[in-house]
Coordinates of C-alpha atoms and ligand atoms in Angstrom, one line a residue:
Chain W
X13 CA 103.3 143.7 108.2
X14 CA 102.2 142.5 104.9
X15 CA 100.2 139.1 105.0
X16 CA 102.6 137.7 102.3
X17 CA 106.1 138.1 101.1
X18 CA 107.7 136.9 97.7
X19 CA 111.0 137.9 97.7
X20 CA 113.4 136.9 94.5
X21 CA 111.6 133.4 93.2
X22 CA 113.7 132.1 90.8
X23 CA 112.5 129.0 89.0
X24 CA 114.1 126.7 85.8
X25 CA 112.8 123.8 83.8
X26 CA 116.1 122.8 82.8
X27 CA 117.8 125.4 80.9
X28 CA 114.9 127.3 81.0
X29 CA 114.7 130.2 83.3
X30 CA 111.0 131.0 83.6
X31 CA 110.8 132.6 86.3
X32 CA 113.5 135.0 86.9
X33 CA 113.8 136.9 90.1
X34 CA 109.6 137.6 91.2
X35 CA 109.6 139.9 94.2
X36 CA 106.0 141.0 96.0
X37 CA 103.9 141.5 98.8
X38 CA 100.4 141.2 99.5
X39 CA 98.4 142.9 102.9
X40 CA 95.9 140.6 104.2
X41 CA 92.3 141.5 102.4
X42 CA 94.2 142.4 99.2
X43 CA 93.4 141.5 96.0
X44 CA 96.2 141.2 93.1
X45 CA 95.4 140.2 89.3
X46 CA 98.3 139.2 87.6
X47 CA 98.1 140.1 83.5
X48 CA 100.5 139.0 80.9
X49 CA 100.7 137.1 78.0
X50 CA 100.6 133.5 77.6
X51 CA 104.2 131.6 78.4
X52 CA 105.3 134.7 80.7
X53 CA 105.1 132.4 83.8
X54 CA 101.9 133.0 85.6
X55 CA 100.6 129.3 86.4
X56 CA 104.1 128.7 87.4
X57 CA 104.7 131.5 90.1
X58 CA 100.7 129.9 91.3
X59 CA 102.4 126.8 91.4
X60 CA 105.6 127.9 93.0
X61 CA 103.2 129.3 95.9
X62 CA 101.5 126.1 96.4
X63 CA 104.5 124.3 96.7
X64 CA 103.4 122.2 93.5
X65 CA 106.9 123.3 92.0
X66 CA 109.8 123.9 94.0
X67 CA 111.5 127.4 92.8
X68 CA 115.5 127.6 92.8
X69 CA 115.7 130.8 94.5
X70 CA 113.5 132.7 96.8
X71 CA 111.5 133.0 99.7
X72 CA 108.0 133.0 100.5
X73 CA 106.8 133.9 104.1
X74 CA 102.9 134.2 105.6
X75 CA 102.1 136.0 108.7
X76 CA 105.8 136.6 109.2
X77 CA 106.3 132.5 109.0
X78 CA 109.4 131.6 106.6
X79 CA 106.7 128.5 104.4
X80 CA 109.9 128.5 102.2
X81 CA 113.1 129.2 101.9
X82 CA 115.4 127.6 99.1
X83 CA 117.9 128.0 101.1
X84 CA 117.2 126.2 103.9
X85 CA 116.9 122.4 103.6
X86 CA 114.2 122.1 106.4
X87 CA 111.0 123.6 105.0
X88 CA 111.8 121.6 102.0
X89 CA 110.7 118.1 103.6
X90 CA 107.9 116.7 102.1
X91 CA 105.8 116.8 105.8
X92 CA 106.3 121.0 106.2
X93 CA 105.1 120.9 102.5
X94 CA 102.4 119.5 103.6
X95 CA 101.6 121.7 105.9
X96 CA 102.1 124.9 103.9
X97 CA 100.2 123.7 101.1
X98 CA 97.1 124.9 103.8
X99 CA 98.2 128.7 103.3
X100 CA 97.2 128.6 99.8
X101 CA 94.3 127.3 97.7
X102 CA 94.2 126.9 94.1
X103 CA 91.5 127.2 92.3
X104 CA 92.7 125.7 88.2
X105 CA 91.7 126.6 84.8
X106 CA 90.4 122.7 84.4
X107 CA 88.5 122.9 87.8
X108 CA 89.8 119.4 88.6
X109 CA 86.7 118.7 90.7
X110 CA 86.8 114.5 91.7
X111 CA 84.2 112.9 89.4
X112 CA 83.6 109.9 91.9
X113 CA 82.3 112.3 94.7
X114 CA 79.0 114.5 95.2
X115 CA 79.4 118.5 95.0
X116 CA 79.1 118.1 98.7
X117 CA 81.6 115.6 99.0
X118 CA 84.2 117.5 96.9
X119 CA 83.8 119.6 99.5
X120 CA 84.3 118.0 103.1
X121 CA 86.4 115.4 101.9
X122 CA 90.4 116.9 102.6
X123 CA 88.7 118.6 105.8
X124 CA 87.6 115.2 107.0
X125 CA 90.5 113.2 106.2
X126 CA 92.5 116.3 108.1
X127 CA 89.8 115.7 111.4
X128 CA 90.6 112.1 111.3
X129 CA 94.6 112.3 111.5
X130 CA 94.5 114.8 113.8
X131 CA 91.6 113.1 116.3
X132 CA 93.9 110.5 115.9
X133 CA 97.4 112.1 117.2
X134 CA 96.3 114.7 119.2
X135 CA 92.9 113.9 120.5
X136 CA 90.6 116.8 118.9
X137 CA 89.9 119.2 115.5
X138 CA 88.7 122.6 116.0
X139 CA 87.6 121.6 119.7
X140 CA 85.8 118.6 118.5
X141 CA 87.3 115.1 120.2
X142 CA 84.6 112.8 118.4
X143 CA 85.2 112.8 114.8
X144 CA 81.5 112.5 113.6
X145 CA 80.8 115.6 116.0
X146 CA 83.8 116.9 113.3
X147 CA 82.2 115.3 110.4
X148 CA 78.7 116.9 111.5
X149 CA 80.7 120.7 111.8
X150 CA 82.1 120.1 108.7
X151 CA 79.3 119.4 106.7
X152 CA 77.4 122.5 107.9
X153 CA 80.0 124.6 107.0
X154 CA 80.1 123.4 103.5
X155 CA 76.2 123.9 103.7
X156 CA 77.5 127.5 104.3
X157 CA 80.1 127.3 101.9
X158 CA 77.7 126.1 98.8
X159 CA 74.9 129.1 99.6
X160 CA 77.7 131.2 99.3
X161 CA 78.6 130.2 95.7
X162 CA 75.0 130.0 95.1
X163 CA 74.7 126.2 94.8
X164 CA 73.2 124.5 97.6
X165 CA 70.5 123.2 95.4
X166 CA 73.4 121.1 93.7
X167 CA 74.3 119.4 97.0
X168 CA 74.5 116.1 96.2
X169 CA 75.0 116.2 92.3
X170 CA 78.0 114.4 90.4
X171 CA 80.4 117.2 89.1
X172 CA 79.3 115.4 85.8
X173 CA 75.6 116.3 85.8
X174 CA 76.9 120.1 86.2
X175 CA 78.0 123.3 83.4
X176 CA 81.2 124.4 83.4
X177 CA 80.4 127.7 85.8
X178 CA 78.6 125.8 88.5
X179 CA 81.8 123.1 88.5
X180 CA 84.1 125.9 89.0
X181 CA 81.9 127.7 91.5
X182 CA 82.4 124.1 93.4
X183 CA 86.0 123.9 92.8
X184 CA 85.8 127.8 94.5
X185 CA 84.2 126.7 97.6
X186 CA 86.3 123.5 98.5
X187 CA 89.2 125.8 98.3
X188 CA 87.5 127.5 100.9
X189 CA 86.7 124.9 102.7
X190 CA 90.4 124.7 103.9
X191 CA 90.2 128.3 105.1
X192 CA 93.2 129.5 103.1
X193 CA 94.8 132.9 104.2
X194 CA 95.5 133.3 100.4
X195 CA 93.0 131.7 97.7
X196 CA 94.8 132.2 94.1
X197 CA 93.3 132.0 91.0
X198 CA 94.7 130.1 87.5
X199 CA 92.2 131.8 84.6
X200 CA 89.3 130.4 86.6
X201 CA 87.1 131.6 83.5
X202 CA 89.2 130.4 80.4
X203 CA 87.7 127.1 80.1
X204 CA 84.4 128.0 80.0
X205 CA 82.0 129.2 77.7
X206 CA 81.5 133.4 77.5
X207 CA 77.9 133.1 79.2
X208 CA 79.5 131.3 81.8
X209 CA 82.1 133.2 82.8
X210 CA 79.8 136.0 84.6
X211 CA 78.4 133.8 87.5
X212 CA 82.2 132.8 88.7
X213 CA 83.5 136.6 88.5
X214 CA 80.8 137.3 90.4
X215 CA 81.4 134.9 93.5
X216 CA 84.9 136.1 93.1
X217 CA 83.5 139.9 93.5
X218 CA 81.5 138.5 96.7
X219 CA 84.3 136.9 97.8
X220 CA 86.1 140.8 97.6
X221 CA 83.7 142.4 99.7
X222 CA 83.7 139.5 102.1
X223 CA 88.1 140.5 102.9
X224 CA 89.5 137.1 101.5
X225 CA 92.6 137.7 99.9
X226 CA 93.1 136.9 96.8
X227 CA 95.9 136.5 94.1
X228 CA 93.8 136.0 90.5
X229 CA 95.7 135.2 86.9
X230 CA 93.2 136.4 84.5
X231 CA 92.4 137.5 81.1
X232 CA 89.8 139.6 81.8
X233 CA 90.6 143.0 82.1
X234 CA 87.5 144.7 82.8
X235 CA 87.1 142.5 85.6
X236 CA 90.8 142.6 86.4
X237 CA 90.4 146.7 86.5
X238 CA 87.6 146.7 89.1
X239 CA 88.2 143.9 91.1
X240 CA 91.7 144.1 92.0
X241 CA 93.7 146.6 94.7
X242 CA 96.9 145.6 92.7
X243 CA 97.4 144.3 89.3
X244 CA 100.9 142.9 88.1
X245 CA 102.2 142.4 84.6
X246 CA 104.4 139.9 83.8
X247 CA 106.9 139.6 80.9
X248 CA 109.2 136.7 80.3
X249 CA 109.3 135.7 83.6
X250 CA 110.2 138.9 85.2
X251 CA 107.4 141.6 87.2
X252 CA 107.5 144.3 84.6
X253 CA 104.8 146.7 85.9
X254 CA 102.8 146.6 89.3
X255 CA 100.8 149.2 90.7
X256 CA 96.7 150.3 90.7
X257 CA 95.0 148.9 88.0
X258 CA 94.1 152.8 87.0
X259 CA 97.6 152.7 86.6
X260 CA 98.8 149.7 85.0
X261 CA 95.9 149.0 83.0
X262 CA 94.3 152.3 82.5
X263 CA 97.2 154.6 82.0
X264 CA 100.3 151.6 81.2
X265 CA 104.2 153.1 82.1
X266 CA 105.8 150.6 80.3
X267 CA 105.8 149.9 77.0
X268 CA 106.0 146.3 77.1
X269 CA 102.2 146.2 79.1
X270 CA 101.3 149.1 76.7
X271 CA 101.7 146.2 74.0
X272 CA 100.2 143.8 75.6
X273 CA 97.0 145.9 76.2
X274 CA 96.9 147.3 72.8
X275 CA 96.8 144.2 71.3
X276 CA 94.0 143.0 74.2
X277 CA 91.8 145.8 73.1
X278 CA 92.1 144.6 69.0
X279 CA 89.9 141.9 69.6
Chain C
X30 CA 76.9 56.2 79.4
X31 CA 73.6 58.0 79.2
X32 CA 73.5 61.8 78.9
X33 CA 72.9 62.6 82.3
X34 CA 76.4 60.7 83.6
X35 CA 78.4 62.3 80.7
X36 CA 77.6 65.6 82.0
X37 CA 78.4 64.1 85.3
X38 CA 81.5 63.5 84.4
X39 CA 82.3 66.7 82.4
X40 CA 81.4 68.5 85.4
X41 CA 83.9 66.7 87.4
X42 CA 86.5 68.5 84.5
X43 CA 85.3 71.7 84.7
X44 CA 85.3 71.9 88.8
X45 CA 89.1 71.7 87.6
X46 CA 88.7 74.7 84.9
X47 CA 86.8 76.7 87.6
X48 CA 89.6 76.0 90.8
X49 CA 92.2 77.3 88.0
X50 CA 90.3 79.8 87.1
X51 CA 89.4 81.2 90.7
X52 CA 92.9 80.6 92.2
X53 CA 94.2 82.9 89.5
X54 CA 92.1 85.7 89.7
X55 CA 92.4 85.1 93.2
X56 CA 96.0 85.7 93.6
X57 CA 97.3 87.1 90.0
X58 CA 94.4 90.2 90.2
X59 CA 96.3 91.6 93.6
X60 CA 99.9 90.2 92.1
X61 CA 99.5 92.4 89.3
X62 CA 99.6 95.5 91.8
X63 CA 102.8 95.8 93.0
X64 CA 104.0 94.6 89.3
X65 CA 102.2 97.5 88.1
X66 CA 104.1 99.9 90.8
X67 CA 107.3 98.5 89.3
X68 CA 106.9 98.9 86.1
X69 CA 106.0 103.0 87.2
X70 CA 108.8 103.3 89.8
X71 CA 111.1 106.1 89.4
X72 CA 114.2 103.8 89.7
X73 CA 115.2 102.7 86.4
X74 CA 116.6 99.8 87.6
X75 CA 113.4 98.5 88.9
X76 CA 110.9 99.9 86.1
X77 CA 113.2 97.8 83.7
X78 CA 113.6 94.6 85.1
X79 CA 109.8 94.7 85.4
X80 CA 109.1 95.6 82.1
X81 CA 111.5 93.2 81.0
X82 CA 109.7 90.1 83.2
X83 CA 106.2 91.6 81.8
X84 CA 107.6 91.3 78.2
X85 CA 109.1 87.7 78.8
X86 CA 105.4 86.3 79.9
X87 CA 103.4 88.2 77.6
X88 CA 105.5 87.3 74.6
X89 CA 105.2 83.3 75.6
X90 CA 102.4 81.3 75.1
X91 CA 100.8 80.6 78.3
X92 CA 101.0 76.9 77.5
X93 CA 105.4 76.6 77.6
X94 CA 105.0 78.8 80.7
X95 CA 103.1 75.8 81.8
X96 CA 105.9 73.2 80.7
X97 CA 108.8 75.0 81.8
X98 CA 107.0 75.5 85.5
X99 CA 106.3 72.0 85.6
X100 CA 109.4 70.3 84.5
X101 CA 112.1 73.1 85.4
X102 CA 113.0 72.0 88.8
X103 CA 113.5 68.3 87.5
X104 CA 115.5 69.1 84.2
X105 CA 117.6 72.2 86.3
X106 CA 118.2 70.8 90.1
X107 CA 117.0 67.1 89.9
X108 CA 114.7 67.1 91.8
X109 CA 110.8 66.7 90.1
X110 CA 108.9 68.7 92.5
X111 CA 105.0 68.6 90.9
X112 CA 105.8 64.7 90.4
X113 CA 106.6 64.5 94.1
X114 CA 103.9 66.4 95.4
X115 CA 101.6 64.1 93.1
X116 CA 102.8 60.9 94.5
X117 CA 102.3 62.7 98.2
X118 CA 99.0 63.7 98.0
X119 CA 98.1 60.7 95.8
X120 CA 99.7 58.4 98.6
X121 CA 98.3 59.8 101.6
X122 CA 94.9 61.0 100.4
X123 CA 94.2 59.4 97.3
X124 CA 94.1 62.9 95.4
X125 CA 95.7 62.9 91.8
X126 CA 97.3 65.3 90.1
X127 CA 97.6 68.0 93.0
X128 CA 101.2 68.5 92.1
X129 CA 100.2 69.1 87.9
X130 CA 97.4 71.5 88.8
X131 CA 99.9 73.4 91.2
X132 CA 102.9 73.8 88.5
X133 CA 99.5 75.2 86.1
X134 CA 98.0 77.3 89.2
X135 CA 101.7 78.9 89.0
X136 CA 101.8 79.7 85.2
X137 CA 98.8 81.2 85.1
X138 CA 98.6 83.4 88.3
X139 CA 102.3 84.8 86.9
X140 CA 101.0 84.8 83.7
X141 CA 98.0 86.7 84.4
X142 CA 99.1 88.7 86.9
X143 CA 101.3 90.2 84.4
X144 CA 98.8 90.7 81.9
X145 CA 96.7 92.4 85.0
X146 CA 99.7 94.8 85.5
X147 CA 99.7 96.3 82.2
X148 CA 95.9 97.1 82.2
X149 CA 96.4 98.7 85.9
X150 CA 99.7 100.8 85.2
X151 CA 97.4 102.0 81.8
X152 CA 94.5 102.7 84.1
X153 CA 96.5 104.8 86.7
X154 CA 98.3 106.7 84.2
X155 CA 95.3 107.4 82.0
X156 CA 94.4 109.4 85.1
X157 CA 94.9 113.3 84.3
X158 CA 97.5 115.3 86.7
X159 CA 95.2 117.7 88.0
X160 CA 93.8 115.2 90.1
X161 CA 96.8 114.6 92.2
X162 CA 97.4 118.7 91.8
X163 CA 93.8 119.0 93.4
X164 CA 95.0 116.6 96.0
X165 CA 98.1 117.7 96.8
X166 CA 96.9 121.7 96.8
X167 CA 94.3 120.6 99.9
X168 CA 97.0 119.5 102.0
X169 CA 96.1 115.4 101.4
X170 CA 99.3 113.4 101.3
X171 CA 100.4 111.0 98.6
X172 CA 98.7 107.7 99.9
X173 CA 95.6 110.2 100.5
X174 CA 95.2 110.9 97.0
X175 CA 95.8 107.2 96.0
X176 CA 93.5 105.6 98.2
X177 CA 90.7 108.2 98.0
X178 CA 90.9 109.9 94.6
X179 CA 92.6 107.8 92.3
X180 CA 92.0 104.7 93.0
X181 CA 87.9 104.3 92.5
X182 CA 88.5 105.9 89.1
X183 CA 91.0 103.9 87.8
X184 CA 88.6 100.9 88.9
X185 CA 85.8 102.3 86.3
X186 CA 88.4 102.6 83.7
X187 CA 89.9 99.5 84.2
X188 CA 86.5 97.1 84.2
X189 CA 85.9 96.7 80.7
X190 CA 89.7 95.8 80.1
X191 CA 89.5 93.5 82.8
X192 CA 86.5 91.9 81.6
X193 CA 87.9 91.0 78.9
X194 CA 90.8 88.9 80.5
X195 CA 88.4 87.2 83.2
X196 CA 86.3 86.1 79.8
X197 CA 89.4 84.8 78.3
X198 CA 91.1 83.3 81.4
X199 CA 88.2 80.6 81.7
X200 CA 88.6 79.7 78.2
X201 CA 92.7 79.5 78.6
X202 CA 92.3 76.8 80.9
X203 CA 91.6 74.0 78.2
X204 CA 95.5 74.8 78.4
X205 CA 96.3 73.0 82.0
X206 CA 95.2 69.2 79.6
X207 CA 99.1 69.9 78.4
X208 CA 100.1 68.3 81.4
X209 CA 97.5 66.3 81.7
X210 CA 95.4 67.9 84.0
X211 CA 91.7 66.5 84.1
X212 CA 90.2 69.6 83.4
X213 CA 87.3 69.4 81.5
X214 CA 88.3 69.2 77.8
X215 CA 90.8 66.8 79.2
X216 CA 87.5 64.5 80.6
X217 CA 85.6 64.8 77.4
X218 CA 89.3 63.6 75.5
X219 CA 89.2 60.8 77.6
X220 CA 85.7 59.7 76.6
X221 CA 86.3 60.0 73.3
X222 CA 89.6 57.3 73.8
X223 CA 88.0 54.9 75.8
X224 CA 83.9 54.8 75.0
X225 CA 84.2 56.4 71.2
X226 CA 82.2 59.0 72.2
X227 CA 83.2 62.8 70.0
X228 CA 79.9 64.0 70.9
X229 CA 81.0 65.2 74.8
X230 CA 83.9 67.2 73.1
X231 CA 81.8 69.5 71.4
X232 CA 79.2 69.5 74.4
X233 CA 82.1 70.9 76.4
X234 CA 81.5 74.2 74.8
X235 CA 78.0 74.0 76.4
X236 CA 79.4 74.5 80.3
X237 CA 82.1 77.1 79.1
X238 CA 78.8 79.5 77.1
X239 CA 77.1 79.1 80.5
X240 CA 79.7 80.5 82.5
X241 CA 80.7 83.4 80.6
X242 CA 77.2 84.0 80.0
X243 CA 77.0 84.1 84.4
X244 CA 80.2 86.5 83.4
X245 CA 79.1 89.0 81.1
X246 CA 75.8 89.6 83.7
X247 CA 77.9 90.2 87.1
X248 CA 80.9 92.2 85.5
X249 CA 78.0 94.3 83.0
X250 CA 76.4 95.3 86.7
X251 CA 79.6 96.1 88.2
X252 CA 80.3 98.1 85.2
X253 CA 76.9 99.7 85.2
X254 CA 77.0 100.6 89.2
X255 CA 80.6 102.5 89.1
X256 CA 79.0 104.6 85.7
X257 CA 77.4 107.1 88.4
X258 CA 80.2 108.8 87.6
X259 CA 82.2 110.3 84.6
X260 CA 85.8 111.0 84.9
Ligands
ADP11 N1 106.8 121.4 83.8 C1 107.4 122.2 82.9 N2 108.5 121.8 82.2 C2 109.1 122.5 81.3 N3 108.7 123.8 80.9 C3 107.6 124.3 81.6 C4 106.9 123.5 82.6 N4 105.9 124.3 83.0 C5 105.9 125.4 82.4 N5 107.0 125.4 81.5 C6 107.3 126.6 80.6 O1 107.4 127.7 81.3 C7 106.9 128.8 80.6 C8 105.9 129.6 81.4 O2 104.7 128.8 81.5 P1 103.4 129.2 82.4 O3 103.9 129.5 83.7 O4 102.4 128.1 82.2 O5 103.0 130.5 81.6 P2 101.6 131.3 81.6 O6 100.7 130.7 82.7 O7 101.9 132.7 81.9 O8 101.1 131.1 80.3 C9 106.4 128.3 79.3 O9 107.4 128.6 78.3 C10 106.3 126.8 79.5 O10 106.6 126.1 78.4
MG12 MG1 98.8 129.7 82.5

């Protein structure tokens, strides 16, 4: 059974339809790049799958769990939202890192708050009863967390005092920190500087070899090509092509992504 | 009167101009919190009646805010409530004008407090979206992201704003000596009509330098310790 399931998201702004009928599935330890040109609706189908917007139409189901169904007013409340936010992280173009709090701190801090509430209803987190025995787990496996994304020497540096790439690198491993079954990607590279973008592909390549699944919106196509199981290209809010990146980007079937790609390569 | 009991009795003024001043940063700084909620709720209603009370107290000077409080429940229901609580507390303690610095505590904490709402509900907006997006994505609830995101950055973009009002608040109330408060411009006034003395008047200026001086130090450090940071 595949890990996720998008069956027929729908989504308008208004009169706008800009999503328009996304269907997909994703087996755990898969990684799917989705391609298409700007204004076809790849940060909104991210955000419809981190339940920051709320599609029309659709389903989306993890591990065989129905997270969403617009058609069924209960896993619409704003407490199940909640919850199925945890599914998914989301790592954004603008990193959004919280200025006020160390790299470190960026880190622990939704795990923390998450040990305290539930210490606090039912007794324990993760088979810890005492919350600083929590805190103390917690910060070890951010320690873990930060060597991973090749940062520990940043531990306790403002996200202010770092580049671009070593911000996003954090932003990387507090989505981890939440232990997502799917971590998603919004051009993680865009906003940074060319030399930059090399040390974040590559934690996302480690992160490939290490099983996570992953869904990554991206511009980069040679990365796209050799990372990815699965790449999709999207089109005016519709799936247009989907299949092996040999495929879709190598050797394109439709002639809308053949456009696309041929104008990619002009530059 | 020699130099020394002048000051003396200046001081005694501007114990006045420091009570007003403290009572309304006291109680306008948190007032100005839920104002500022109003004026962002998502009931139109309740966002316009706010903006509309926001917009009556800016746009009148502070000083017939003080008038109307004061003689309001006289002139409207007959009944001279700041008078009355002067002659109480003046009967049975011997304290004067308790009742006119109450009506002038209450024009300026609602005054103020609605100038305070207007530099927090700039603050909290000024604050981009991906920060609650961030929030919201790692499963933290609304009141989460408020107290533990939000909130500490909107304090370091809010200081030098509300610097500026604490500054001008201790200056603003010279205004309470419309109703004859014995604040401390009030004191030097009075010396002036009875010993022929302008001198105190302009020596007034002398306490209010020293204060904002004390001022400019503490809210310049606050400032400085929450610019760890850069949002
Ligand atoms: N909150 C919104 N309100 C109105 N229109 C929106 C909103 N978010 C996105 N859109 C529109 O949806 C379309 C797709 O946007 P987006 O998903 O950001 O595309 P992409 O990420 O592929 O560039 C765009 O035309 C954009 O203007
Ligand atoms: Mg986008």
């Amino acid at each position: 059974m595949a890990l996720l399931t998008v069956e027929n998201i729908k989504k308008s702004f208004g009169k706008t339809e800009v999503l328009k009928g996304i269907t997909f599935s994703l087996e755990k330890g898969e990684v799917l790049s989705i391609i298409g040109s700007s204004g076809s609706g790849k940060t909104t189908l991210l955000r419809c799958l981190n339940f920051l917007e709320t599609p029309q139409m659709g389903c989306i189901t993890v591990n065989g769990e129905t997270l969403f169904d617009a058609a069924d007013s209960r896993t619409l409340s704003e407490a199940a939202i909640r919850l199925n936010r945890l599914h998914f992280g989301l790592v954004f173009q603008q990193f959004n890192l919280f200025p006020q709090y160390t790299v470190k701190q960026n880190i622990t801090l939704a795990e923390e708050l998450l040990a305290k509430e539930h210490i606090k209803k039912t007794g324990s987190y993760c088979g810890h009863t005492d919350y600083h025995e929590a805190v103390a787990a917690i910060d070890k496996k951010a320690d873990g967390l930060l060597e991973e994304v090749g940062l520990s020497d940043k531990r306790d540096n403002y996200p202010c005092q770092l580049s671009g790439g070593q911000q996003q690198r954090v932003a990387i491993a507090r989505a981890l920190a939440m232990e997502p079954d799917i971590l998603c990607f919004d051009e993680p590279t865009s906003a940074l500087d060319p030399e930059l973008t090399g040390e974040v592909l590559r934690v996302i390549r480690e992160l490939k070899k290490a099983g996570r699944t992953m869904i990554i919106v991206t511009h980069e196509m040679e990365f796209a090509r050799d990372v990815s199981d699965t790449v999709m290209f999207m089109d005016g809010g519709v799936v247009a092509e989907m299949g092996p990146p040999e495929q879709v980007i190598g050797n394109p079937q439709n002639s809308r992504t053949k456009e696309f790609l041929s104008r990619f390569n002009e530059r | 009167m020699s130099f020394w009991e002048v000051t003396v009795f200046l001081f005694d003024g501007f114990l006045i101009s420091l009570l007003i001043f403290g009572v309304t940063l006291l109680c306008g700084a948190p007032l100005g919190l839920p104002i500022a909620f109003c004026s962002m709720s998502k009931y139109k209603v309740v966002r316009n009646t706010s903006k509309v009370i926001v917009w009556i107290v800016r746009g009148v000077p502070l000083m017939l805010q003080i008038f109307i409080i004061y003689y309001v429940p006289g002139l409207l229901f007959q009944f001279p409530l700041f008078s009355k609580v002067d002659q109480f507390f003046f009967l049975n303690w011997g304290i004067s004008d308790a009742g006119r610095i109450m009506a002038v505590l209450i024009a300026f904490t609602l005054n103020y407090a609605c100038y305070f709402s207007e530099i927090y509900r700039g603050g909290i907006e000024s604050i981009p979206k991906g920060q609650y997006e961030a929030g919201y994505v790692l499963g933290l609830t609304k009141s989460q992201i408020f107290r533990k995101i939000i909130l500490k950055q909107v304090i370091q973009r809010i200081v030098p704003p509300m610097s500026n009002e604490i500054i001008t608040l201790i200056k603003d109330t010279a205004l309470a000596n419309c109703i004859i408060v014995c604040e401390i411009i009030k004191q030097a006034k009075e010396l002036a009509a009875t010993k022929a003395m302008v001198w105190p008047l302009f020596y007034t200026g002398v306490f209010y330098l020293i204060f904002v001086g004390l001022l400019t130090i503490v809210l310049g450090r606050l400032e400085k310790k929450l610019s760890y940071f850069r949002s």
